[in-house]
Amino acid sequence: MHSQALPGFRDFFPDETTLRNRIFTVWRDVAARYGFEEYDGPPLEPLELYTQKSGEEIVSQLYAFEDKGGRAVALRPEMTPTLARMVAQRARALKKPIRWFTMPQLFRYERQQRGRLREHFQLNMDLIGEAGPLADAELIAAAVDVVRAFGLTAADFRVRISDRRVAQALLAAHGLTGPQIVAAYAQIDKLDRDPPEDLVQNLMRTASLEEHAAARVLAVGDIRSIDALRAAVSDASIDPDTVSPLLECIEALASMGLADYVAIDMSVVRGLAYYTGIVFELFDARRTMRAICGGGRYDGLLEALGGIDLPATGFGMGDVVLGELVRERGQASEVTGAVDLFLVAVTSEDVPAVLGLAHELRDAGRRVEYALKAQSVAKQLKLASARAASQAVLIGPDERARREALVRDLATGEERRMALSRLVESPSRPADR
Ligand code: HAM
């Protein structure tokens, strides 16, 4: 027998499941606040759904195999191609813009490292059928609000925003053509991780550039402010309208009061191949972790996968880095007990009364537990504390005769007698939950 889960896969013990559920609850709440509807798709998909458009990196990480019917299939590594296929199927009938979210478990055979596993859950929010920058701003705001909902502030994380249309125009102005631009994106993407000398060398090799040209190309990724962006665009004699969507998106976020959370960063190009416009990533402010979230505009994907030409933008936020951040900042949920009431039978003759009462209380929606074998009162109370119950309810012969119970508050030790009928009727206190 294997004593551990596969590398990169998690066993969710109750504590971890509590945090996971809390993340799911926040994801659903924020998506609802923005008017998004939930959908889902199959975890196993035709392999070609990903080989067509997702890009080399993710294809190299696929869990892919042949099924018993001889079909080439893959566990889903991301949700966007499934979404594009689903929307394309019903595109005519769906009211635009389509606002959909989902929370799938995804699988990527990655090199395991901090914040990167071989399975993760990912909130996806996507807005389809709207090409303007207010749609991009809407999604960026939703991503920020998810992280804010965990009590994190602008001191803890930042959204870095860029636009592939601008990056492409700047690179083209440096004389780069299609495949060279793709090669440049790959190196610019690593700017904050690898030494610049290495990136220059890589770029000279992959894009066949001279050293000074490679260095100038990499400098595009160093643009980190609106002023620097405007200057670069004017120096390269690029149509100033190219930057308008990005600037409008940032202005919209400022109008929402979120200016402190966003920064221009032209080194954000995103690893997936299908992005066509504004792209963004959320990072912890100290940048000690991998991205919490990444997304952007992918206006050509629905056409490529389903023959329907609709603009689209969206993001994916994983549970792994978010969970680490929430835990690190001490925002993980306080441990609450699994039960409200622990029923204690004083003698073995009281057990049937305890069973009857437990069932009535559970019918009334209370969270109830009792000892599953005859035990001393002291042992039962110890178990009640270990289960973090808020109250112990003692039933002995006297209590039975009077149809009442002795209710002990386990935090304060305070005791009071209560009629059984009142105990069953009394609503569960919010503090108990
Ligand atoms: P992605 O950047 O590949 O984008 O993933 C989005 C987020 O998922 C990452 O920022 C990270 O938090 C999490 N994530 C990805 N891979 C792993 C992993 N191996 N372990 C833990 N967490 C991971 C996408 O998947 C796009 N489909 C998102 C999107 C939706 N774009 C438009 N709509």
mmCIF file of N, CA and C in Angstrom, residues 177-305:
data_model
loop_
_atom_site.group_PDB
_atom_site.id
_atom_site.type_symbol
_atom_site.label_atom_id
_atom_site.label_comp_id
_atom_site.label_asym_id
_atom_site.label_seq_id
_atom_site.Cartn_x
_atom_site.Cartn_y
_atom_site.Cartn_z
ATOM 1 N N THR A 177 9.461 40.297 -35.797
ATOM 2 C CA THR A 177 8.340 39.728 -36.551
ATOM 3 C C THR A 177 7.668 38.639 -35.699
ATOM 4 N N GLY A 178 6.590 38.026 -36.204
ATOM 5 C CA GLY A 178 5.768 37.058 -35.458
ATOM 6 C C GLY A 178 6.496 36.114 -34.513
ATOM 7 N N PRO A 179 7.307 35.166 -35.034
ATOM 8 C CA PRO A 179 7.952 34.188 -34.151
ATOM 9 C C PRO A 179 8.941 34.841 -33.179
ATOM 10 N N GLN A 180 9.578 35.948 -33.605
ATOM 11 C CA GLN A 180 10.521 36.648 -32.704
ATOM 12 C C GLN A 180 9.760 37.289 -31.537
ATOM 13 N N ILE A 181 8.529 37.769 -31.828
ATOM 14 C CA ILE A 181 7.716 38.384 -30.765
ATOM 15 C C ILE A 181 7.351 37.325 -29.727
ATOM 16 N N VAL A 182 6.982 36.132 -30.197
ATOM 17 C CA VAL A 182 6.650 35.036 -29.272
ATOM 18 C C VAL A 182 7.891 34.706 -28.420
ATOM 19 N N ALA A 183 9.061 34.653 -29.063
ATOM 20 C CA ALA A 183 10.304 34.356 -28.333
ATOM 21 C C ALA A 183 10.589 35.456 -27.308
ATOM 22 N N ALA A 184 10.294 36.717 -27.694
ATOM 23 C CA ALA A 184 10.542 37.843 -26.771
ATOM 24 C C ALA A 184 9.604 37.747 -25.564
ATOM 25 N N TYR A 185 8.318 37.411 -25.790
ATOM 26 C CA TYR A 185 7.372 37.256 -24.673
ATOM 27 C C TYR A 185 7.918 36.258 -23.654
ATOM 28 N N ALA A 186 8.469 35.145 -24.159
ATOM 29 C CA ALA A 186 8.941 34.078 -23.261
ATOM 30 C C ALA A 186 10.035 34.601 -22.325
ATOM 31 N N GLN A 187 10.914 35.480 -22.829
ATOM 32 C CA GLN A 187 12.005 35.997 -21.981
ATOM 33 C C GLN A 187 11.523 37.149 -21.090
ATOM 34 N N ILE A 188 10.661 38.017 -21.650
ATOM 35 C CA ILE A 188 10.133 39.148 -20.863
ATOM 36 C C ILE A 188 9.374 38.607 -19.649
ATOM 37 N N ASP A 189 8.674 37.508 -19.862
ATOM 38 C CA ASP A 189 7.904 36.857 -18.801
ATOM 39 C C ASP A 189 8.784 36.477 -17.600
ATOM 40 N N LYS A 190 10.093 36.261 -17.863
ATOM 41 C CA LYS A 190 10.982 35.798 -16.782
ATOM 42 C C LYS A 190 11.751 36.948 -16.132
ATOM 43 N N LEU A 191 11.459 38.205 -16.563
ATOM 44 C CA LEU A 191 12.275 39.348 -16.120
ATOM 45 C C LEU A 191 12.454 39.464 -14.613
ATOM 46 N N ASP A 192 11.380 39.190 -13.859
ATOM 47 C CA ASP A 192 11.496 39.370 -12.411
ATOM 48 C C ASP A 192 12.060 38.140 -11.713
ATOM 49 N N ARG A 193 12.386 37.111 -12.464
ATOM 50 C CA ARG A 193 12.881 35.874 -11.831
ATOM 51 C C ARG A 193 14.339 35.576 -12.166
ATOM 52 N N ASP A 194 14.729 35.811 -13.427
ATOM 53 C CA ASP A 194 16.065 35.391 -13.866
ATOM 54 C C ASP A 194 16.969 36.601 -14.084
ATOM 55 N N PRO A 195 18.325 36.412 -14.010
ATOM 56 C CA PRO A 195 19.246 37.536 -14.259
ATOM 57 C C PRO A 195 19.111 38.021 -15.704
ATOM 58 N N PRO A 196 19.120 39.372 -15.898
ATOM 59 C CA PRO A 196 18.910 39.923 -17.244
ATOM 60 C C PRO A 196 19.936 39.406 -18.255
ATOM 61 N N GLU A 197 21.212 39.189 -17.803
ATOM 62 C CA GLU A 197 22.243 38.718 -18.755
ATOM 63 C C GLU A 197 21.810 37.399 -19.386
ATOM 64 N N ASP A 198 21.230 36.498 -18.536
ATOM 65 C CA ASP A 198 20.806 35.193 -19.061
ATOM 66 C C ASP A 198 19.696 35.367 -20.091
ATOM 67 N N LEU A 199 18.782 36.320 -19.776
ATOM 68 C CA LEU A 199 17.643 36.514 -20.676
ATOM 69 C C LEU A 199 18.109 37.078 -22.017
ATOM 70 N N VAL A 200 19.095 37.997 -21.952
ATOM 71 C CA VAL A 200 19.647 38.557 -23.195
ATOM 72 C C VAL A 200 20.247 37.419 -24.032
ATOM 73 N N GLN A 201 21.011 36.557 -23.375
ATOM 74 C CA GLN A 201 21.621 35.420 -24.091
ATOM 75 C C GLN A 201 20.540 34.533 -24.730
ATOM 76 N N ASN A 202 19.502 34.215 -23.931
ATOM 77 C CA ASN A 202 18.412 33.376 -24.453
ATOM 78 C C ASN A 202 17.770 34.008 -25.676
ATOM 79 N N LEU A 203 17.540 35.320 -25.558
ATOM 80 C CA LEU A 203 16.839 36.026 -26.620
ATOM 81 C C LEU A 203 17.686 36.095 -27.893
ATOM 82 N N MET A 204 19.003 36.268 -27.704
ATOM 83 C CA MET A 204 19.900 36.281 -28.871
ATOM 84 C C MET A 204 19.771 34.947 -29.615
ATOM 85 N N ARG A 205 19.670 33.870 -28.817
ATOM 86 C CA ARG A 205 19.588 32.530 -29.403
ATOM 87 C C ARG A 205 18.214 32.271 -30.041
ATOM 88 N N THR A 206 17.137 32.543 -29.280
ATOM 89 C CA THR A 206 15.814 32.125 -29.757
ATOM 90 C C THR A 206 15.229 33.059 -30.812
ATOM 91 N N ALA A 207 15.668 34.342 -30.811
ATOM 92 C CA ALA A 207 15.090 35.281 -31.783
ATOM 93 C C ALA A 207 16.129 35.761 -32.788
ATOM 94 N N SER A 208 17.320 35.153 -32.759
ATOM 95 C CA SER A 208 18.437 35.522 -33.649
ATOM 96 C C SER A 208 18.675 37.041 -33.629
ATOM 97 N N LEU A 209 18.902 37.587 -32.440
ATOM 98 C CA LEU A 209 19.128 39.034 -32.315
ATOM 99 C C LEU A 209 20.553 39.311 -31.871
ATOM 100 N N GLU A 210 21.048 40.509 -32.244
ATOM 101 C CA GLU A 210 22.333 40.984 -31.704
ATOM 102 C C GLU A 210 22.136 41.344 -30.245
ATOM 103 N N GLU A 211 23.268 41.420 -29.517
ATOM 104 C CA GLU A 211 23.158 41.652 -28.072
ATOM 105 C C GLU A 211 22.434 42.964 -27.742
ATOM 106 N N HIS A 212 22.814 44.068 -28.421
ATOM 107 C CA HIS A 212 22.186 45.354 -28.064
ATOM 108 C C HIS A 212 20.690 45.349 -28.405
ATOM 109 N N ALA A 213 20.331 44.665 -29.510
ATOM 110 C CA ALA A 213 18.908 44.596 -29.897
ATOM 111 C C ALA A 213 18.134 43.778 -28.856
ATOM 112 N N ALA A 214 18.723 42.682 -28.408
ATOM 113 C CA ALA A 214 18.067 41.835 -27.404
ATOM 114 C C ALA A 214 17.841 42.637 -26.116
ATOM 115 N N ALA A 215 18.837 43.440 -25.727
ATOM 116 C CA ALA A 215 18.713 44.233 -24.498
ATOM 117 C C ALA A 215 17.600 45.273 -24.639
ATOM 118 N N ARG A 216 17.500 45.895 -25.830
ATOM 119 C CA ARG A 216 16.444 46.902 -26.043
ATOM 120 C C ARG A 216 15.055 46.267 -25.983
ATOM 121 N N VAL A 217 14.982 45.048 -26.530
ATOM 122 C CA VAL A 217 13.706 44.328 -26.529
ATOM 123 C C VAL A 217 13.286 44.015 -25.084
ATOM 124 N N LEU A 218 14.255 43.555 -24.298
ATOM 125 C CA LEU A 218 13.932 43.224 -22.904
ATOM 126 C C LEU A 218 13.494 44.453 -22.120
ATOM 127 N N ALA A 219 14.023 45.628 -22.522
ATOM 128 C CA ALA A 219 13.686 46.866 -21.805
ATOM 129 C C ALA A 219 12.188 47.172 -21.898
ATOM 130 N N VAL A 220 11.513 46.626 -22.903
ATOM 131 C CA VAL A 220 10.051 46.813 -23.004
ATOM 132 C C VAL A 220 9.390 46.299 -21.722
ATOM 133 N N GLY A 221 9.912 45.202 -21.201
ATOM 134 C CA GLY A 221 9.349 44.621 -19.983
ATOM 135 C C GLY A 221 9.624 45.442 -18.742
ATOM 136 N N ASP A 222 10.562 46.400 -18.847
ATOM 137 C CA ASP A 222 10.888 47.225 -17.664
ATOM 138 C C ASP A 222 9.952 48.416 -17.516
ATOM 139 N N ILE A 223 9.028 48.603 -18.449
ATOM 140 C CA ILE A 223 8.092 49.734 -18.359
ATOM 141 C C ILE A 223 7.113 49.456 -17.222
ATOM 142 N N ARG A 224 7.134 50.342 -16.200
ATOM 143 C CA ARG A 224 6.323 50.084 -14.998
ATOM 144 C C ARG A 224 5.464 51.282 -14.579
ATOM 145 N N SER A 225 5.307 52.268 -15.476
ATOM 146 C CA SER A 225 4.443 53.399 -15.111
ATOM 147 C C SER A 225 3.770 53.946 -16.364
ATOM 148 N N ILE A 226 2.701 54.712 -16.156
ATOM 149 C CA ILE A 226 1.991 55.298 -17.293
ATOM 150 C C ILE A 226 2.911 56.249 -18.047
ATOM 151 N N ASP A 227 3.701 57.038 -17.292
ATOM 152 C CA ASP A 227 4.602 57.990 -17.952
ATOM 153 C C ASP A 227 5.625 57.263 -18.812
ATOM 154 N N ALA A 228 6.220 56.217 -18.252
ATOM 155 C CA ALA A 228 7.229 55.458 -19.021
ATOM 156 C C ALA A 228 6.589 54.836 -20.252
ATOM 157 N N LEU A 229 5.350 54.405 -20.109
ATOM 158 C CA LEU A 229 4.652 53.786 -21.242
ATOM 159 C C LEU A 229 4.398 54.821 -22.333
ATOM 160 N N ARG A 230 3.893 55.993 -21.910
ATOM 161 C CA ARG A 230 3.619 57.053 -22.893
ATOM 162 C C ARG A 230 4.899 57.434 -23.632
ATOM 163 N N ALA A 231 6.000 57.541 -22.878
ATOM 164 C CA ALA A 231 7.279 57.935 -23.487
ATOM 165 C C ALA A 231 7.727 56.869 -24.494
ATOM 166 N N ALA A 232 7.602 55.595 -24.121
ATOM 167 C CA ALA A 232 8.053 54.523 -25.019
ATOM 168 C C ALA A 232 7.213 54.507 -26.294
ATOM 169 N N VAL A 233 5.916 54.744 -26.139
ATOM 170 C CA VAL A 233 5.009 54.723 -27.294
ATOM 171 C C VAL A 233 5.330 55.887 -28.226
ATOM 172 N N SER A 234 5.602 57.043 -27.640
ATOM 173 C CA SER A 234 5.903 58.196 -28.481
ATOM 174 C C SER A 234 7.278 58.027 -29.149
ATOM 175 N N ASP A 235 8.281 57.517 -28.414
ATOM 176 C CA ASP A 235 9.617 57.275 -29.003
ATOM 177 C C ASP A 235 9.533 56.323 -30.188
ATOM 178 N N ALA A 236 8.637 55.344 -30.083
ATOM 179 C CA ALA A 236 8.551 54.322 -31.142
ATOM 180 C C ALA A 236 7.578 54.739 -32.245
ATOM 181 N N SER A 237 7.044 55.963 -32.125
ATOM 182 C CA SER A 237 6.061 56.493 -33.095
ATOM 183 C C SER A 237 4.890 55.536 -33.315
ATOM 184 N N ILE A 238 4.375 54.995 -32.238
ATOM 185 C CA ILE A 238 3.212 54.102 -32.319
ATOM 186 C C ILE A 238 1.950 54.939 -32.176
ATOM 187 N N ASP A 239 0.883 54.538 -32.856
ATOM 188 C CA ASP A 239 -0.404 55.231 -32.750
ATOM 189 C C ASP A 239 -0.810 55.301 -31.272
ATOM 190 N N PRO A 240 -0.988 56.525 -30.732
ATOM 191 C CA PRO A 240 -1.298 56.649 -29.291
ATOM 192 C C PRO A 240 -2.578 55.910 -28.899
ATOM 193 N N ASP A 241 -3.495 55.685 -29.859
ATOM 194 C CA ASP A 241 -4.741 54.961 -29.533
ATOM 195 C C ASP A 241 -4.485 53.525 -29.082
ATOM 196 N N THR A 242 -3.310 52.992 -29.437
ATOM 197 C CA THR A 242 -2.990 51.607 -29.051
ATOM 198 C C THR A 242 -3.035 51.448 -27.535
ATOM 199 N N VAL A 243 -2.661 52.514 -26.816
ATOM 200 C CA VAL A 243 -2.629 52.403 -25.351
ATOM 201 C C VAL A 243 -3.958 52.781 -24.689
ATOM 202 N N SER A 244 -4.917 53.296 -25.481
ATOM 203 C CA SER A 244 -6.169 53.779 -24.866
ATOM 204 C C SER A 244 -6.887 52.715 -24.039
ATOM 205 N N PRO A 245 -7.098 51.478 -24.538
ATOM 206 C CA PRO A 245 -7.834 50.504 -23.714
ATOM 207 C C PRO A 245 -7.173 50.278 -22.356
ATOM 208 N N LEU A 246 -5.856 50.168 -22.349
ATOM 209 C CA LEU A 246 -5.149 49.917 -21.096
ATOM 210 C C LEU A 246 -5.346 51.091 -20.129
ATOM 211 N N LEU A 247 -5.213 52.319 -20.665
ATOM 212 C CA LEU A 247 -5.358 53.488 -19.794
ATOM 213 C C LEU A 247 -6.798 53.621 -19.304
ATOM 214 N N GLU A 248 -7.771 53.331 -20.181
ATOM 215 C CA GLU A 248 -9.189 53.412 -19.756
ATOM 216 C C GLU A 248 -9.494 52.377 -18.684
ATOM 217 N N CYS A 249 -8.922 51.213 -18.832
ATOM 218 C CA CYS A 249 -9.131 50.148 -17.837
ATOM 219 C C CYS A 249 -8.589 50.597 -16.471
ATOM 220 N N ILE A 250 -7.403 51.184 -16.491
ATOM 221 C CA ILE A 250 -6.800 51.633 -15.232
ATOM 222 C C ILE A 250 -7.608 52.784 -14.615
ATOM 223 N N GLU A 251 -8.092 53.689 -15.481
ATOM 224 C CA GLU A 251 -8.935 54.789 -14.974
ATOM 225 C C GLU A 251 -10.218 54.252 -14.337
ATOM 226 N N ALA A 252 -10.815 53.241 -14.986
ATOM 227 C CA ALA A 252 -12.067 52.665 -14.454
ATOM 228 C C ALA A 252 -11.805 52.060 -13.068
ATOM 229 N N LEU A 253 -10.687 51.406 -12.917
ATOM 230 C CA LEU A 253 -10.367 50.808 -11.613
ATOM 231 C C LEU A 253 -10.145 51.897 -10.561
ATOM 232 N N ALA A 254 -9.550 53.017 -11.013
ATOM 233 C CA ALA A 254 -9.356 54.146 -10.081
ATOM 234 C C ALA A 254 -10.716 54.699 -9.660
ATOM 235 N N SER A 255 -11.672 54.790 -10.606
ATOM 236 C CA SER A 255 -13.016 55.293 -10.256
ATOM 237 C C SER A 255 -13.694 54.375 -9.248
ATOM 238 N N MET A 256 -13.356 53.100 -9.265
ATOM 239 C CA MET A 256 -13.945 52.163 -8.301
ATOM 240 C C MET A 256 -13.249 52.248 -6.947
ATOM 241 N N GLY A 257 -12.230 53.091 -6.861
ATOM 242 C CA GLY A 257 -11.503 53.212 -5.584
ATOM 243 C C GLY A 257 -10.411 52.172 -5.431
ATOM 244 N N LEU A 258 -10.008 51.556 -6.555
ATOM 245 C CA LEU A 258 -9.034 50.462 -6.451
ATOM 246 C C LEU A 258 -7.642 50.840 -6.973
ATOM 247 N N ALA A 259 -7.397 52.157 -7.135
ATOM 248 C CA ALA A 259 -6.123 52.590 -7.732
ATOM 249 C C ALA A 259 -4.914 52.016 -6.987
ATOM 250 N N ASP A 260 -5.028 51.913 -5.659
ATOM 251 C CA ASP A 260 -3.881 51.441 -4.871
ATOM 252 C C ASP A 260 -3.521 49.983 -5.154
ATOM 253 N N TYR A 261 -4.454 49.287 -5.755
ATOM 254 C CA TYR A 261 -4.222 47.851 -5.965
ATOM 255 C C TYR A 261 -3.596 47.528 -7.316
ATOM 256 N N VAL A 262 -3.525 48.545 -8.216
ATOM 257 C CA VAL A 262 -3.101 48.209 -9.569
ATOM 258 C C VAL A 262 -1.823 48.939 -9.987
ATOM 259 N N ALA A 263 -1.050 48.306 -10.839
ATOM 260 C CA ALA A 263 0.174 48.913 -11.353
ATOM 261 C C ALA A 263 0.405 48.430 -12.779
ATOM 262 N N ILE A 264 0.881 49.351 -13.621
ATOM 263 C CA ILE A 264 1.265 48.946 -14.983
ATOM 264 C C ILE A 264 2.552 48.146 -14.895
ATOM 265 N N ASP A 265 2.618 47.056 -15.614
ATOM 266 C CA ASP A 265 3.837 46.248 -15.615
ATOM 267 C C ASP A 265 3.912 45.505 -16.945
ATOM 268 N N MET A 266 4.765 46.037 -17.838
ATOM 269 C CA MET A 266 4.824 45.448 -19.185
ATOM 270 C C MET A 266 5.560 44.115 -19.208
ATOM 271 N N SER A 267 6.059 43.666 -18.060
ATOM 272 C CA SER A 267 6.689 42.334 -18.064
ATOM 273 C C SER A 267 5.628 41.233 -17.941
ATOM 274 N N VAL A 268 4.385 41.632 -17.673
ATOM 275 C CA VAL A 268 3.314 40.624 -17.605
ATOM 276 C C VAL A 268 2.864 40.320 -19.028
ATOM 277 N N VAL A 269 3.197 39.139 -19.521
ATOM 278 C CA VAL A 269 2.734 38.775 -20.869
ATOM 279 C C VAL A 269 1.841 37.545 -20.837
ATOM 280 N N ARG A 270 1.925 36.758 -19.749
ATOM 281 C CA ARG A 270 1.135 35.542 -19.561
ATOM 282 C C ARG A 270 1.656 34.389 -20.412
ATOM 283 N N GLY A 271 1.630 33.197 -19.807
ATOM 284 C CA GLY A 271 2.200 32.028 -20.456
ATOM 285 C C GLY A 271 1.316 31.404 -21.533
ATOM 286 N N LEU A 272 0.009 31.632 -21.461
ATOM 287 C CA LEU A 272 -0.869 30.957 -22.419
ATOM 288 C C LEU A 272 -0.890 31.707 -23.755
ATOM 289 N N ALA A 273 -1.048 30.934 -24.839
ATOM 290 C CA ALA A 273 -0.839 31.512 -26.170
ATOM 291 C C ALA A 273 -2.010 32.342 -26.677
ATOM 292 N N TYR A 274 -3.214 32.157 -26.089
ATOM 293 C CA TYR A 274 -4.390 32.734 -26.748
ATOM 294 C C TYR A 274 -4.722 34.183 -26.373
ATOM 295 N N TYR A 275 -3.946 34.801 -25.496
ATOM 296 C CA TYR A 275 -4.300 36.168 -25.076
ATOM 297 C C TYR A 275 -4.041 37.187 -26.178
ATOM 298 N N THR A 276 -4.946 38.164 -26.287
ATOM 299 C CA THR A 276 -4.852 39.124 -27.395
ATOM 300 C C THR A 276 -4.876 40.586 -26.951
ATOM 301 N N GLY A 277 -5.146 40.865 -25.676
ATOM 302 C CA GLY A 277 -5.302 42.271 -25.274
ATOM 303 C C GLY A 277 -4.781 42.508 -23.870
ATOM 304 N N ILE A 278 -5.601 43.163 -23.049
ATOM 305 C CA ILE A 278 -5.207 43.431 -21.661
ATOM 306 C C ILE A 278 -4.966 42.106 -20.942
ATOM 307 N N VAL A 279 -3.828 41.999 -20.265
ATOM 308 C CA VAL A 279 -3.509 40.795 -19.483
ATOM 309 C C VAL A 279 -3.113 41.258 -18.074
ATOM 310 N N PHE A 280 -3.335 40.420 -17.092
ATOM 311 C CA PHE A 280 -2.999 40.842 -15.733
ATOM 312 C C PHE A 280 -2.690 39.653 -14.844
ATOM 313 N N GLU A 281 -1.938 39.932 -13.772
ATOM 314 C CA GLU A 281 -1.646 38.918 -12.766
ATOM 315 C C GLU A 281 -1.685 39.562 -11.395
ATOM 316 N N LEU A 282 -2.127 38.795 -10.418
ATOM 317 C CA LEU A 282 -2.130 39.275 -9.027
ATOM 318 C C LEU A 282 -0.978 38.616 -8.294
ATOM 319 N N PHE A 283 -0.186 39.428 -7.587
ATOM 320 C CA PHE A 283 0.929 38.883 -6.814
ATOM 321 C C PHE A 283 0.867 39.384 -5.385
ATOM 322 N N ASP A 284 1.457 38.633 -4.459
ATOM 323 C CA ASP A 284 1.618 39.162 -3.114
ATOM 324 C C ASP A 284 2.607 40.324 -3.203
ATOM 325 N N ALA A 285 2.443 41.329 -2.332
ATOM 326 C CA ALA A 285 3.192 42.584 -2.495
ATOM 327 C C ALA A 285 4.701 42.364 -2.435
ATOM 328 N N ARG A 286 5.136 41.391 -1.646
ATOM 329 C CA ARG A 286 6.580 41.165 -1.534
ATOM 330 C C ARG A 286 7.106 40.269 -2.650
ATOM 331 N N ARG A 287 6.198 39.774 -3.463
ATOM 332 C CA ARG A 287 6.528 38.904 -4.591
ATOM 333 C C ARG A 287 7.363 37.701 -4.162
ATOM 334 N N THR A 288 6.981 37.106 -3.032
ATOM 335 C CA THR A 288 7.709 35.931 -2.589
ATOM 336 C C THR A 288 7.041 34.666 -3.122
ATOM 337 N N MET A 289 5.849 34.826 -3.680
ATOM 338 C CA MET A 289 5.100 33.650 -4.124
ATOM 339 C C MET A 289 4.806 33.726 -5.615
ATOM 340 N N ARG A 290 4.314 32.633 -6.152
ATOM 341 C CA ARG A 290 3.870 32.625 -7.542
ATOM 342 C C ARG A 290 2.592 33.461 -7.642
ATOM 343 N N ALA A 291 2.107 33.653 -8.874
ATOM 344 C CA ALA A 291 0.910 34.483 -9.050
ATOM 345 C C ALA A 291 -0.295 33.851 -8.347
ATOM 346 N N ILE A 292 -1.114 34.718 -7.740
ATOM 347 C CA ILE A 292 -2.353 34.268 -7.106
ATOM 348 C C ILE A 292 -3.399 34.038 -8.194
ATOM 349 N N CYS A 293 -3.287 34.822 -9.237
ATOM 350 C CA CYS A 293 -4.352 34.846 -10.232
ATOM 351 C C CYS A 293 -3.774 35.375 -11.543
ATOM 352 N N GLY A 294 -4.312 34.911 -12.656
ATOM 353 C CA GLY A 294 -3.857 35.433 -13.937
ATOM 354 C C GLY A 294 -4.993 35.390 -14.937
ATOM 355 N N GLY A 295 -4.996 36.361 -15.840
ATOM 356 C CA GLY A 295 -6.061 36.338 -16.832
ATOM 357 C C GLY A 295 -5.839 37.384 -17.898
ATOM 358 N N GLY A 296 -6.856 37.561 -18.717
ATOM 359 C CA GLY A 296 -6.750 38.558 -19.761
ATOM 360 C C GLY A 296 -7.741 38.308 -20.875
ATOM 361 N N ARG A 297 -7.590 39.132 -21.905
ATOM 362 C CA ARG A 297 -8.515 39.096 -23.036
ATOM 363 C C ARG A 297 -8.062 38.075 -24.068
ATOM 364 N N TYR A 298 -9.015 37.281 -24.563
ATOM 365 C CA TYR A 298 -8.678 36.254 -25.569
ATOM 366 C C TYR A 298 -9.730 36.285 -26.681
ATOM 367 N N ASP A 299 -9.662 37.350 -27.490
ATOM 368 C CA ASP A 299 -10.732 37.600 -28.452
ATOM 369 C C ASP A 299 -10.817 36.600 -29.605
ATOM 370 N N GLY A 300 -9.765 35.809 -29.862
ATOM 371 C CA GLY A 300 -9.826 34.899 -31.019
ATOM 372 C C GLY A 300 -10.176 33.456 -30.679
ATOM 373 N N LEU A 301 -10.275 33.126 -29.387
ATOM 374 C CA LEU A 301 -10.363 31.708 -29.010
ATOM 375 C C LEU A 301 -11.711 31.070 -29.361
ATOM 376 N N LEU A 302 -12.803 31.791 -29.205
ATOM 377 C CA LEU A 302 -14.113 31.205 -29.517
ATOM 378 C C LEU A 302 -14.248 30.926 -31.012
ATOM 379 N N GLU A 303 -13.653 31.802 -31.792
ATOM 380 C CA GLU A 303 -13.646 31.601 -33.241
ATOM 381 C C GLU A 303 -12.824 30.356 -33.585
ATOM 382 N N ALA A 304 -11.646 30.242 -32.968
ATOM 383 C CA ALA A 304 -10.741 29.123 -33.281
ATOM 384 C C ALA A 304 -11.329 27.782 -32.840
ATOM 385 N N LEU A 305 -11.995 27.756 -31.681
ATOM 386 C CA LEU A 305 -12.480 26.473 -31.157
ATOM 387 C C LEU A 305 -13.930 26.175 -31.522
#
